[in-house]
Each structure stands twice: as C-alpha cells, then as structure tokens.
Amino acid sequence: MAHVQDKETSTMPAESPLASTPEPSREINDRFTKNEKWFIVSLTAAVGLFSPLTANIYFPAIPTLSQAFHKPTELINLTVTMYMILQGVAPMVWGPLSDNVGRRPTSAGCMIILALSCVGLALVPTSAFWLLMLLRCLQAAGSASTIAIGAGVIGDISTRAERGGFFGLFTIGPMVGPTIGPVIGGALSDHLGWRSIFWFLCISASMCLLMIVVFQPETLKTLSDAGRRPILHRPIVPLIGRNKQTSNEMTTTATTRRASKNPFRIFLNFDVDILLIISALSCAVFYGVITTISTLFVKAYPFLSETDIGLCFLAIGGGMTVGSVLTGRVLDREYQHFKQRAEKCSTEKGSETSFDITREENFPLERVRLLRLCAVHNRLLNK
C-alpha cells in the first residue's frame, strides 16, 4: 500500500495543478466525515464482494449441473469460460460509464442486472442449456464491474494519506470471496439444490441494491459538487454528507478531467499490454485449476458430498488471503529497506546532486520486488 501511494506521488508532474495546489483537492475530499467515509467504503466493499463470490460460488455445483442438464462436464465448464470473458470485458464498459454518469447509478445498475440474471438462472429449465450460458454471461456483466467502480469511489472520497487504509478494507471482499464462495455454494447445493445458489445471490444483491438506493451518496466530484442533482444521484435517506458545504468557489477550484469514453485506448500502451498478458496467464492457470477441482474430486473421492467439496476450496482461498497479506508486508519492508540503503549510500558518497529515490525513474522496482521471490524459488528447488 505504501508503495502505491509513493508511486502515485512520484508520477505526478511538478507543474500539474493537482500537485501544485493540493488544498482544493483536500477540501473536496473532506466533504464527508471520517465515519461517513468508512461507511461508504464498507458498503462499497460489500458490493465488490459479488465479483469473486458470483464466480466461485458456482464451482462445487458443476457435477450436479452436469447431471441436471444432461450435458458433459466440458460444456458446463464452458459456462465458466463465458463468464470469465464477460468478467474481463464488462469493466471496460461500466468503468468509463461510471466516470461520466456517476458511481451511484452505475453501481445500482450492476446490482439490478445481477439480481435479475440470478432470478433467471434460478428458474432456467434444464432443457435450455443455451439459456443457462446466456444468463451466466448476463450475470458476469452485472457483477464483474463492482471492483472497478468501488476503486473509483475510494479515489473520489479519499486523500492519498487515507487511501491505503480504505483500500485495505475494500480488498477484503476480493480476498474473502474465493474463500467463502465455494463453501456457501457447496452447502446450498447439497442441502437445498443448485437453484438455491442463485436465489441466495439474488437476495444478497437485492439487499445491497436497497442499501445503495437508500443511503449511498454520489461521490463523483463533477456530479456531487453540482448545485442541483438529478434524482438518480440523490439517496432516499440523505444521512451521509448532509453537513457538507459546497460553494461555487470550491467547485471552480477543483481540477477535474472528464474521463475518456473510449476505454480501448489503453491497449495502445505497450507497458499495459505486457502487464495484461502476465495477469491473463496467471488468471488462466488459476481458473483452470479451480474449475476442475470439483469434477476431479468427485471422481477420485466418490464419498465426498457437495458440502465437502466446497470446503476443499478453503485451502486455495485461505492461501490467497494469507499470501496477499504477507506479500504486502514483505514488499513494504523491502521498499523501505532499499530506500534507506540507497539514501545511506548517497550520503556516504557526499553527492551534491539531487537524487530522489522515491521517484519512479530512480527506483529499481522490479529488482526490489523480485529479489525475495528468487530466493524463495531457489530454496524450494533445492528441497
């Protein structure tokens, strides 16, 4: 987290209005109290939970769905593939839409699509496999963008000093989802049938939708600081932000840029393409493993119930959670250690030139990030 904040600071040009005049930005981010910000982040984290939860809650029921629809496991796994495709494409549409239309209506729209698709999945006839695949795509279109929108909400309401703590709470959803999703899905499918999985998601999404409509304010600066806002951007019960004072001066001094409506321009950046390929390969391997676990375990251990299969996913989810926490701590420590060592060497050499190690061009990010990984990898190979 600390590195992310340092990187954001270092990549901001010195002549940028946002960098040279921080006071207006701080005033706008203070339109909510600290407790109100934590409530918004908590609600956003609950909404963001649906992206991994909807994907992973489905896995323990794959053998049951194969029997119910009289289709081979390969075709049922195809519904997972289609879900993942839409999960990757949908944020490219919903993200820019939230930057222009607003966070509140976009989040509500995602929850509406998710809830309606879950109703359809719970009622889909077993003779219509094509409808199952179509509704899974629609379900992905509604749930997959909640993390991207949530990150935008946190960016709207937080300063750089606050952002690390808020993202710490927000990322609980993506980390917990893969852990509890298969457990819930296996228990529901085992005791109430596979359709109960989608009824559970429908009820949960409807509850989050109700919270958004009733309590969540619009956080996008260009809309929340406007004098009169449309009803879509106003909560039914305006408990949050009701004491804020919005002046014309504050609105005019805020430096905001209208988001680009073409999200595909990001592919013109070669560095982004490399990162996307690396992430895509990692994601492909991960979902290739967890998608086949339930089918392989049923064949290898026929005595396992769906509840037992769901519990088998705890090892993967728990490892992801612990690994994320440990990785963050190790990286923060390594970054700080290298920074102190570089500053000490610079002082001993008595260099008179200005050398800021926190700047991106001066910090050997990949060397520091991969140093411990190479050591662990060699240790494992030697064993």
GROMACS .gro file of C-alpha atoms in nm:
model
  383
    1MET     CA    1   0.000   0.000   0.000
    2ALA     CA    2   0.276   0.237   0.090
    3HIS     CA    3   0.442   0.177  -0.243
    4VAL     CA    4   0.123   0.251  -0.433
    5GLN     CA    5   0.093   0.585  -0.259
    6ASP     CA    6   0.460   0.668  -0.325
    7LYS     CA    7   0.422   0.576  -0.686
    8GLU     CA    8   0.116   0.794  -0.730
    9THR     CA    9   0.303   1.082  -0.576
   10SER     CA   10   0.613   1.033  -0.785
   11THR     CA   11   0.435   1.006  -1.117
   12MET     CA   12   0.253   1.337  -1.075
   13PRO     CA   13   0.428   1.608  -1.278
   14ALA     CA   14   0.556   1.903  -1.079
   15GLU     CA   15   0.375   2.153  -1.296
   16SER     CA   16   0.040   1.977  -1.262
   17PRO     CA   17  -0.231   2.189  -1.098
   18LEU     CA   18  -0.323   1.896  -0.877
   19ALA     CA   19   0.032   1.870  -0.749
   20SER     CA   20   0.092   2.242  -0.706
   21THR     CA   21  -0.240   2.328  -0.540
   22PRO     CA   22  -0.334   2.041  -0.306
   23GLU     CA   23  -0.562   2.245  -0.084
   24PRO     CA   24  -0.874   2.243  -0.306
   25SER     CA   25  -0.844   1.868  -0.355
   26ARG     CA   26  -0.817   1.821   0.021
   27GLU     CA   27  -1.124   2.036   0.079
   28ILE     CA   28  -1.331   1.841  -0.169
   29ASN     CA   29  -1.226   1.507  -0.021
   30ASP     CA   30  -1.330   1.640   0.321
   31ARG     CA   31  -1.693   1.686   0.219
   32PHE     CA   32  -1.760   1.363   0.412
   33THR     CA   33  -1.663   1.300   0.772
   34LYS     CA   34  -1.425   1.018   0.860
   35ASN     CA   35  -1.706   0.791   0.981
   36GLU     CA   36  -1.909   0.864   0.668
   37LYS     CA   37  -1.613   0.770   0.452
   38TRP     CA   38  -1.572   0.441   0.637
   39PHE     CA   39  -1.942   0.367   0.587
   40ILE     CA   40  -1.914   0.437   0.214
   41VAL     CA   41  -1.606   0.215   0.187
   42SER     CA   42  -1.777  -0.064   0.384
   43LEU     CA   43  -2.079  -0.053   0.155
   44THR     CA   44  -1.851  -0.044  -0.148
   45ALA     CA   45  -1.658  -0.346  -0.017
   46ALA     CA   46  -1.985  -0.537   0.029
   47VAL     CA   47  -2.083  -0.460  -0.330
   48GLY     CA   48  -1.733  -0.551  -0.454
   49LEU     CA   49  -1.765  -0.891  -0.288
   50PHE     CA   50  -2.007  -1.003  -0.561
   51SER     CA   51  -1.746  -1.013  -0.838
   52PRO     CA   52  -1.542  -1.303  -0.693
   53LEU     CA   53  -1.834  -1.451  -0.498
   54THR     CA   54  -2.056  -1.495  -0.805
   55ALA     CA   55  -1.774  -1.662  -0.995
   56ASN     CA   56  -1.659  -1.901  -0.721
   57ILE     CA   57  -1.991  -1.997  -0.561
   58TYR     CA   58  -2.070  -2.188  -0.879
   59PHE     CA   59  -1.782  -2.438  -0.879
   60PRO     CA   60  -1.895  -2.707  -0.629
   61ALA     CA   61  -2.223  -2.748  -0.819
   62ILE     CA   62  -2.062  -2.820  -1.158
   63PRO     CA   63  -2.104  -3.202  -1.132
   64THR     CA   64  -2.466  -3.156  -1.020
   65LEU     CA   65  -2.538  -2.918  -1.308
   66SER     CA   66  -2.385  -3.168  -1.549
   67GLN     CA   67  -2.635  -3.429  -1.433
   68ALA     CA   68  -2.930  -3.189  -1.420
   69PHE     CA   69  -2.881  -3.055  -1.774
   70HIS     CA   70  -2.764  -3.393  -1.912
   71LYS     CA   71  -2.453  -3.232  -2.054
   72PRO     CA   72  -2.088  -3.337  -2.027
   73THR     CA   73  -1.869  -3.155  -1.779
   74GLU     CA   74  -1.682  -2.986  -2.064
   75LEU     CA   75  -1.996  -2.797  -2.169
   76ILE     CA   76  -2.073  -2.694  -1.811
   77ASN     CA   77  -1.717  -2.566  -1.783
   78LEU     CA   78  -1.787  -2.361  -2.094
   79THR     CA   79  -2.030  -2.153  -1.888
   80VAL     CA   80  -1.735  -2.068  -1.664
   81THR     CA   81  -1.531  -1.967  -1.969
   82MET     CA   82  -1.806  -1.740  -2.098
   83TYR     CA   83  -1.843  -1.589  -1.753
   84MET     CA   84  -1.470  -1.510  -1.740
   85ILE     CA   85  -1.478  -1.348  -2.084
   86LEU     CA   86  -1.761  -1.117  -1.982
   87GLN     CA   87  -1.592  -1.057  -1.648
   88GLY     CA   88  -1.291  -0.920  -1.834
   89VAL     CA   89  -1.481  -0.713  -2.090
   90ALA     CA   90  -1.762  -0.567  -1.876
   91PRO     CA   91  -1.543  -0.335  -1.660
   92MET     CA   92  -1.421  -0.167  -1.980
   93VAL     CA   93  -1.779  -0.056  -2.037
   94TRP     CA   94  -1.903   0.008  -1.683
   95GLY     CA   95  -1.584   0.184  -1.570
   96PRO     CA   96  -1.596   0.474  -1.820
   97LEU     CA   97  -1.973   0.485  -1.775
   98SER     CA   98  -1.932   0.543  -1.402
   99ASP     CA   99  -1.676   0.818  -1.473
  100ASN     CA  100  -1.932   1.005  -1.680
  101VAL     CA  101  -2.275   0.907  -1.545
  102GLY     CA  102  -2.179   0.865  -1.179
  103ARG     CA  103  -2.086   0.592  -0.932
  104ARG     CA  104  -2.425   0.561  -0.764
  105PRO     CA  105  -2.644   0.489  -1.071
  106THR     CA  106  -2.377   0.262  -1.220
  107SER     CA  107  -2.347   0.055  -0.900
  108ALA     CA  108  -2.725   0.030  -0.878
  109GLY     CA  109  -2.743  -0.076  -1.242
  110CYS     CA  110  -2.489  -0.353  -1.183
  111MET     CA  111  -2.686  -0.485  -0.886
  112ILE     CA  112  -3.013  -0.477  -1.083
  113ILE     CA  113  -2.861  -0.676  -1.370
  114LEU     CA  114  -2.707  -0.923  -1.125
  115ALA     CA  115  -3.032  -0.974  -0.932
  116LEU     CA  116  -3.243  -1.020  -1.246
  117SER     CA  117  -2.994  -1.262  -1.402
  118CYS     CA  118  -2.991  -1.467  -1.081
  119VAL     CA  119  -3.371  -1.490  -1.091
  120GLY     CA  120  -3.347  -1.621  -1.446
  121LEU     CA  121  -3.077  -1.872  -1.350
  122ALA     CA  122  -3.282  -1.998  -1.057
  123LEU     CA  123  -3.579  -2.058  -1.287
  124VAL     CA  124  -3.400  -2.177  -1.602
  125PRO     CA  125  -3.540  -2.507  -1.736
  126THR     CA  126  -3.291  -2.792  -1.754
  127SER     CA  127  -3.377  -2.841  -2.122
  128ALA     CA  128  -3.244  -2.494  -2.214
  129PHE     CA  129  -2.869  -2.513  -2.175
  130TRP     CA  130  -2.822  -2.218  -2.410
  131LEU     CA  131  -3.025  -2.004  -2.170
  132LEU     CA  132  -2.802  -2.107  -1.880
  133MET     CA  133  -2.497  -1.988  -2.073
  134LEU     CA  134  -2.665  -1.663  -2.178
  135LEU     CA  135  -2.776  -1.581  -1.825
  136ARG     CA  136  -2.430  -1.657  -1.688
  137CYS     CA  137  -2.290  -1.401  -1.933
  138LEU     CA  138  -2.550  -1.151  -1.815
  139GLN     CA  139  -2.463  -1.232  -1.454
  140ALA     CA  140  -2.096  -1.162  -1.524
  141ALA     CA  141  -2.182  -0.832  -1.692
  142GLY     CA  142  -2.356  -0.721  -1.373
  143SER     CA  143  -2.116  -0.845  -1.108
  144ALA     CA  144  -1.771  -0.816  -1.265
  145SER     CA  145  -1.750  -0.435  -1.263
  146THR     CA  146  -1.819  -0.382  -0.894
  147ILE     CA  147  -1.447  -0.384  -0.806
  148ALA     CA  148  -1.358  -0.127  -1.073
  149ILE     CA  149  -1.642   0.102  -0.966
  150GLY     CA  150  -1.551   0.057  -0.600
  151ALA     CA  151  -1.192   0.164  -0.668
  152GLY     CA  152  -1.331   0.478  -0.831
  153VAL     CA  153  -1.547   0.552  -0.527
  154ILE     CA  154  -1.246   0.530  -0.295
  155GLY     CA  155  -1.048   0.758  -0.523
  156ASP     CA  156  -1.334   1.010  -0.510
  157ILE     CA  157  -1.363   1.039  -0.133
  158SER     CA  158  -1.007   0.985  -0.009
  159THR     CA  159  -0.682   1.173   0.006
  160ARG     CA  160  -0.353   0.995  -0.061
  161ALA     CA  161  -0.290   0.964   0.311
  162GLU     CA  162  -0.628   0.790   0.363
  163ARG     CA  163  -0.633   0.577   0.051
  164GLY     CA  164  -0.416   0.293   0.182
  165GLY     CA  165  -0.642   0.221   0.479
  166PHE     CA  166  -0.957   0.243   0.270
  167PHE     CA  167  -0.818   0.006   0.007
  168GLY     CA  168  -0.718  -0.232   0.286
  169LEU     CA  169  -1.084  -0.266   0.387
  170PHE     CA  170  -1.206  -0.268   0.028
  171THR     CA  171  -0.979  -0.556  -0.078
  172ILE     CA  172  -1.125  -0.781   0.191
  173GLY     CA  173  -1.411  -0.856  -0.049
  174PRO     CA  174  -1.197  -0.981  -0.339
  175MET     CA  175  -0.986  -1.186  -0.097
  176VAL     CA  176  -1.273  -1.336   0.103
  177GLY     CA  177  -1.495  -1.410  -0.199
  178PRO     CA  178  -1.287  -1.700  -0.336
  179THR     CA  179  -1.272  -1.844   0.017
  180ILE     CA  180  -1.635  -1.838   0.125
  181GLY     CA  181  -1.795  -1.863  -0.219
  182PRO     CA  182  -1.740  -2.236  -0.279
  183VAL     CA  183  -1.824  -2.316   0.083
  184ILE     CA  184  -2.160  -2.138   0.058
  185GLY     CA  185  -2.226  -2.282  -0.287
  186GLY     CA  186  -2.147  -2.637  -0.182
  187ALA     CA  187  -2.364  -2.620   0.131
  188LEU     CA  188  -2.660  -2.466  -0.054
  189SER     CA  189  -2.640  -2.710  -0.344
  190ASP     CA  190  -2.606  -3.009  -0.112
  191HIS     CA  191  -2.900  -2.925   0.116
  192LEU     CA  192  -3.134  -2.708  -0.094
  193GLY     CA  193  -3.043  -2.787  -0.454
  194TRP     CA  194  -2.834  -2.600  -0.711
  195ARG     CA  195  -3.109  -2.343  -0.778
  196SER     CA  196  -3.076  -2.215  -0.420
  197ILE     CA  197  -2.731  -2.078  -0.510
  198PHE     CA  198  -2.884  -1.826  -0.747
  199TRP     CA  199  -3.169  -1.740  -0.510
  200PHE     CA  200  -2.908  -1.665  -0.245
  201LEU     CA  201  -2.721  -1.436  -0.485
  202CYS     CA  202  -3.046  -1.267  -0.588
  203ILE     CA  203  -3.144  -1.190  -0.228
  204SER     CA  204  -2.794  -1.069  -0.140
  205ALA     CA  205  -2.770  -0.846  -0.447
  206SER     CA  206  -3.116  -0.704  -0.377
  207MET     CA  207  -3.014  -0.614  -0.022
  208CYS     CA  208  -2.704  -0.432  -0.149
  209LEU     CA  209  -2.915  -0.256  -0.411
  210LEU     CA  210  -3.150  -0.138  -0.138
  211MET     CA  211  -2.857  -0.002   0.065
  212ILE     CA  212  -2.724   0.183  -0.241
  213VAL     CA  213  -3.058   0.340  -0.325
  214VAL     CA  214  -3.138   0.440   0.032
  215PHE     CA  215  -2.803   0.553   0.172
  216GLN     CA  216  -2.516   0.581  -0.078
  217PRO     CA  217  -2.447   0.937  -0.198
  218GLU     CA  218  -2.294   1.026  -0.531
  219THR     CA  219  -1.917   1.054  -0.487
  220LEU     CA  220  -1.804   1.160  -0.835
  221LYS     CA  221  -1.676   1.515  -0.786
  222THR     CA  222  -1.816   1.659  -1.107
  223LEU     CA  223  -2.166   1.547  -1.004
  224SER     CA  224  -2.167   1.557  -0.624
  225ASP     CA  225  -2.047   1.919  -0.615
  226ALA     CA  226  -2.313   2.036  -0.857
  227GLY     CA  227  -2.586   2.259  -0.720
  228ARG     CA  228  -2.897   2.062  -0.817
  229ARG     CA  229  -2.850   1.695  -0.889
  230PRO     CA  230  -3.087   1.454  -1.066
  231ILE     CA  231  -3.280   1.211  -0.850
  232LEU     CA  232  -3.054   0.926  -0.965
  233HIS     CA  233  -2.764   1.088  -0.779
  234ARG     CA  234  -2.951   1.157  -0.455
  235PRO     CA  235  -3.005   0.892  -0.182
  236ILE     CA  236  -3.356   0.845  -0.047
  237VAL     CA  237  -3.231   0.898   0.308
  238PRO     CA  238  -2.955   1.165   0.286
  239LEU     CA  239  -2.778   1.081   0.611
  240ILE     CA  240  -2.430   1.092   0.458
  241GLY     CA  241  -2.275   1.424   0.361
  242ARG     CA  242  -2.570   1.632   0.475
  243ASN     CA  243  -2.343   1.867   0.671
  244LYS     CA  244  -2.109   1.937   0.382
  245GLN     CA  245  -2.092   2.289   0.249
  246THR     CA  246  -2.049   2.311  -0.126
  247SER     CA  247  -1.957   2.652  -0.256
  248ASN     CA  248  -1.911   2.779  -0.608
  249GLU     CA  249  -1.553   2.862  -0.521
  250MET     CA  250  -1.481   2.504  -0.417
  251THR     CA  251  -1.640   2.370  -0.733
  252THR     CA  252  -1.450   2.604  -0.962
  253THR     CA  253  -1.114   2.548  -0.794
  254ALA     CA  254  -1.140   2.173  -0.822
  255THR     CA  255  -0.935   2.041  -1.108
  256THR     CA  256  -1.123   1.755  -1.269
  257ARG     CA  257  -1.078   1.594  -1.604
  258ARG     CA  258  -1.364   1.439  -1.790
  259ALA     CA  259  -1.296   1.074  -1.840
  260SER     CA  260  -1.237   0.936  -2.185
  261LYS     CA  261  -1.532   0.743  -2.325
  262ASN     CA  262  -1.308   0.509  -2.527
  263PRO     CA  263  -1.160   0.252  -2.285
  264PHE     CA  264  -0.978   0.062  -2.561
  265ARG     CA  265  -0.716   0.335  -2.598
  266ILE     CA  266  -0.536   0.180  -2.303
  267PHE     CA  267  -0.423  -0.106  -2.530
  268LEU     CA  268  -0.201   0.141  -2.717
  269ASN     CA  269   0.026   0.148  -2.411
  270PHE     CA  270   0.287  -0.126  -2.452
  271ASP     CA  271   0.362  -0.144  -2.077
  272VAL     CA  272  -0.006  -0.203  -2.005
  273ASP     CA  273  -0.019  -0.479  -2.267
  274ILE     CA  274   0.272  -0.662  -2.102
  275LEU     CA  275   0.107  -0.640  -1.760
  276LEU     CA  276  -0.225  -0.761  -1.903
  277ILE     CA  277  -0.060  -1.063  -2.066
  278ILE     CA  278   0.114  -1.159  -1.742
  279SER     CA  279  -0.208  -1.119  -1.542
  280ALA     CA  280  -0.405  -1.311  -1.806
  281LEU     CA  281  -0.169  -1.609  -1.792
  282SER     CA  282  -0.183  -1.616  -1.412
  283CYS     CA  283  -0.563  -1.591  -1.416
  284ALA     CA  284  -0.592  -1.865  -1.681
  285VAL     CA  285  -0.384  -2.107  -1.475
  286PHE     CA  286  -0.574  -2.025  -1.157
  287TYR     CA  287  -0.921  -2.076  -1.303
  288GLY     CA  288  -0.805  -2.381  -1.494
  289VAL     CA  289  -0.724  -2.540  -1.158
  290ILE     CA  290  -1.026  -2.437  -0.953
  291THR     CA  291  -1.277  -2.510  -1.231
  292THR     CA  292  -1.172  -2.875  -1.250
  293ILE     CA  293  -1.132  -2.937  -0.876
  294SER     CA  294  -1.495  -3.034  -0.811
  295THR     CA  295  -1.512  -3.275  -1.105
  296LEU     CA  296  -1.178  -3.439  -1.028
  297PHE     CA  297  -1.254  -3.473  -0.658
  298VAL     CA  298  -1.589  -3.638  -0.728
  299LYS     CA  299  -1.414  -3.898  -0.946
  300ALA     CA  300  -1.125  -3.953  -0.705
  301TYR     CA  301  -1.333  -3.944  -0.385
  302PRO     CA  302  -1.691  -4.052  -0.463
  303PHE     CA  303  -1.789  -4.034  -0.096
  304LEU     CA  304  -1.750  -3.654  -0.086
  305SER     CA  305  -2.069  -3.451  -0.070
  306GLU     CA  306  -2.107  -3.108  -0.230
  307THR     CA  307  -2.054  -2.951   0.111
  308ASP     CA  308  -1.725  -3.139   0.147
  309ILE     CA  309  -1.615  -3.030  -0.199
  310GLY     CA  310  -1.691  -2.669  -0.111
  311LEU     CA  311  -1.474  -2.699   0.198
  312CYS     CA  312  -1.186  -2.822  -0.019
  313PHE     CA  313  -1.168  -2.475  -0.173
  314LEU     CA  314  -1.078  -2.326   0.165
  315ALA     CA  315  -0.715  -2.423   0.109
  316ILE     CA  316  -0.695  -2.213  -0.208
  317GLY     CA  317  -0.892  -1.922  -0.069
  318GLY     CA  318  -0.705  -1.923   0.259
  319GLY     CA  319  -0.372  -1.934   0.077
  320MET     CA  320  -0.476  -1.636  -0.137
  321THR     CA  321  -0.577  -1.435   0.168
  322VAL     CA  322  -0.265  -1.512   0.370
  323GLY     CA  323  -0.042  -1.467   0.066
  324SER     CA  324  -0.189  -1.127  -0.014
  325VAL     CA  325  -0.133  -1.003   0.341
  326LEU     CA  326   0.221  -1.142   0.366
  327THR     CA  327   0.318  -1.017   0.021
  328GLY     CA  328   0.206  -0.665   0.105
  329ARG     CA  329   0.404  -0.663   0.429
  330VAL     CA  330   0.716  -0.807   0.267
  331LEU     CA  331   0.703  -0.559  -0.021
  332ASP     CA  332   0.657  -0.262   0.211
  333ARG     CA  333   0.955  -0.377   0.418
  334GLU     CA  334   1.172  -0.436   0.111
  335TYR     CA  335   1.085  -0.097  -0.039
  336GLN     CA  336   1.166   0.079   0.287
  337HIS     CA  337   1.489  -0.118   0.334
  338PHE     CA  338   1.614  -0.039  -0.016
  339LYS     CA  339   1.519   0.326   0.020
  340GLN     CA  340   1.716   0.358   0.344
  341ARG     CA  341   2.015   0.178   0.195
  342ALA     CA  342   2.015   0.398  -0.117
  343GLU     CA  343   1.990   0.716   0.091
  344LYS     CA  344   2.275   0.597   0.314
  345CYS     CA  345   2.500   0.527   0.014
  346SER     CA  346   2.416   0.865  -0.134
  347THR     CA  347   2.507   1.036   0.194
  348GLU     CA  348   2.836   0.847   0.229
  349LYS     CA  349   2.941   0.940  -0.124
  350GLY     CA  350   2.862   1.304  -0.049
  351SER     CA  351   2.676   1.354  -0.374
  352GLU     CA  352   2.572   1.713  -0.424
  353THR     CA  353   2.320   1.632  -0.696
  354SER     CA  354   1.957   1.596  -0.605
  355PHE     CA  355   1.858   1.228  -0.603
  356ASP     CA  356   1.504   1.136  -0.503
  357ILE     CA  357   1.480   0.758  -0.461
  358THR     CA  358   1.102   0.777  -0.431
  359ARG     CA  359   1.070   0.890  -0.792
  360GLU     CA  360   0.971   0.615  -1.033
  361GLU     CA  361   1.266   0.663  -1.269
  362ASN     CA  362   1.515   0.633  -0.980
  363PHE     CA  363   1.360   0.333  -0.803
  364PRO     CA  364   1.454  -0.017  -0.934
  365LEU     CA  365   1.105  -0.154  -0.881
  366GLU     CA  366   1.143  -0.495  -1.045
  367ARG     CA  367   1.476  -0.568  -0.876
  368VAL     CA  368   1.337  -0.498  -0.530
  369ARG     CA  369   1.005  -0.670  -0.599
  370LEU     CA  370   1.154  -0.994  -0.732
  371LEU     CA  371   1.459  -1.023  -0.506
  372ARG     CA  372   1.287  -1.223  -0.229
  373LEU     CA  373   1.088  -1.424  -0.482
  374CYS     CA  374   1.407  -1.555  -0.643
  375ALA     CA  375   1.546  -1.654  -0.303
  376VAL     CA  376   1.229  -1.846  -0.210
  377HIS     CA  377   1.217  -2.012  -0.553
  378ASN     CA  378   1.577  -2.134  -0.523
  379ARG     CA  379   1.511  -2.265  -0.173
  380LEU     CA  380   1.210  -2.464  -0.293
  381LEU     CA  381   1.401  -2.608  -0.588
  382ASN     CA  382   1.689  -2.718  -0.365
  383LYS     CA  383   1.446  -2.904  -0.142
   0.00000   0.00000   0.00000
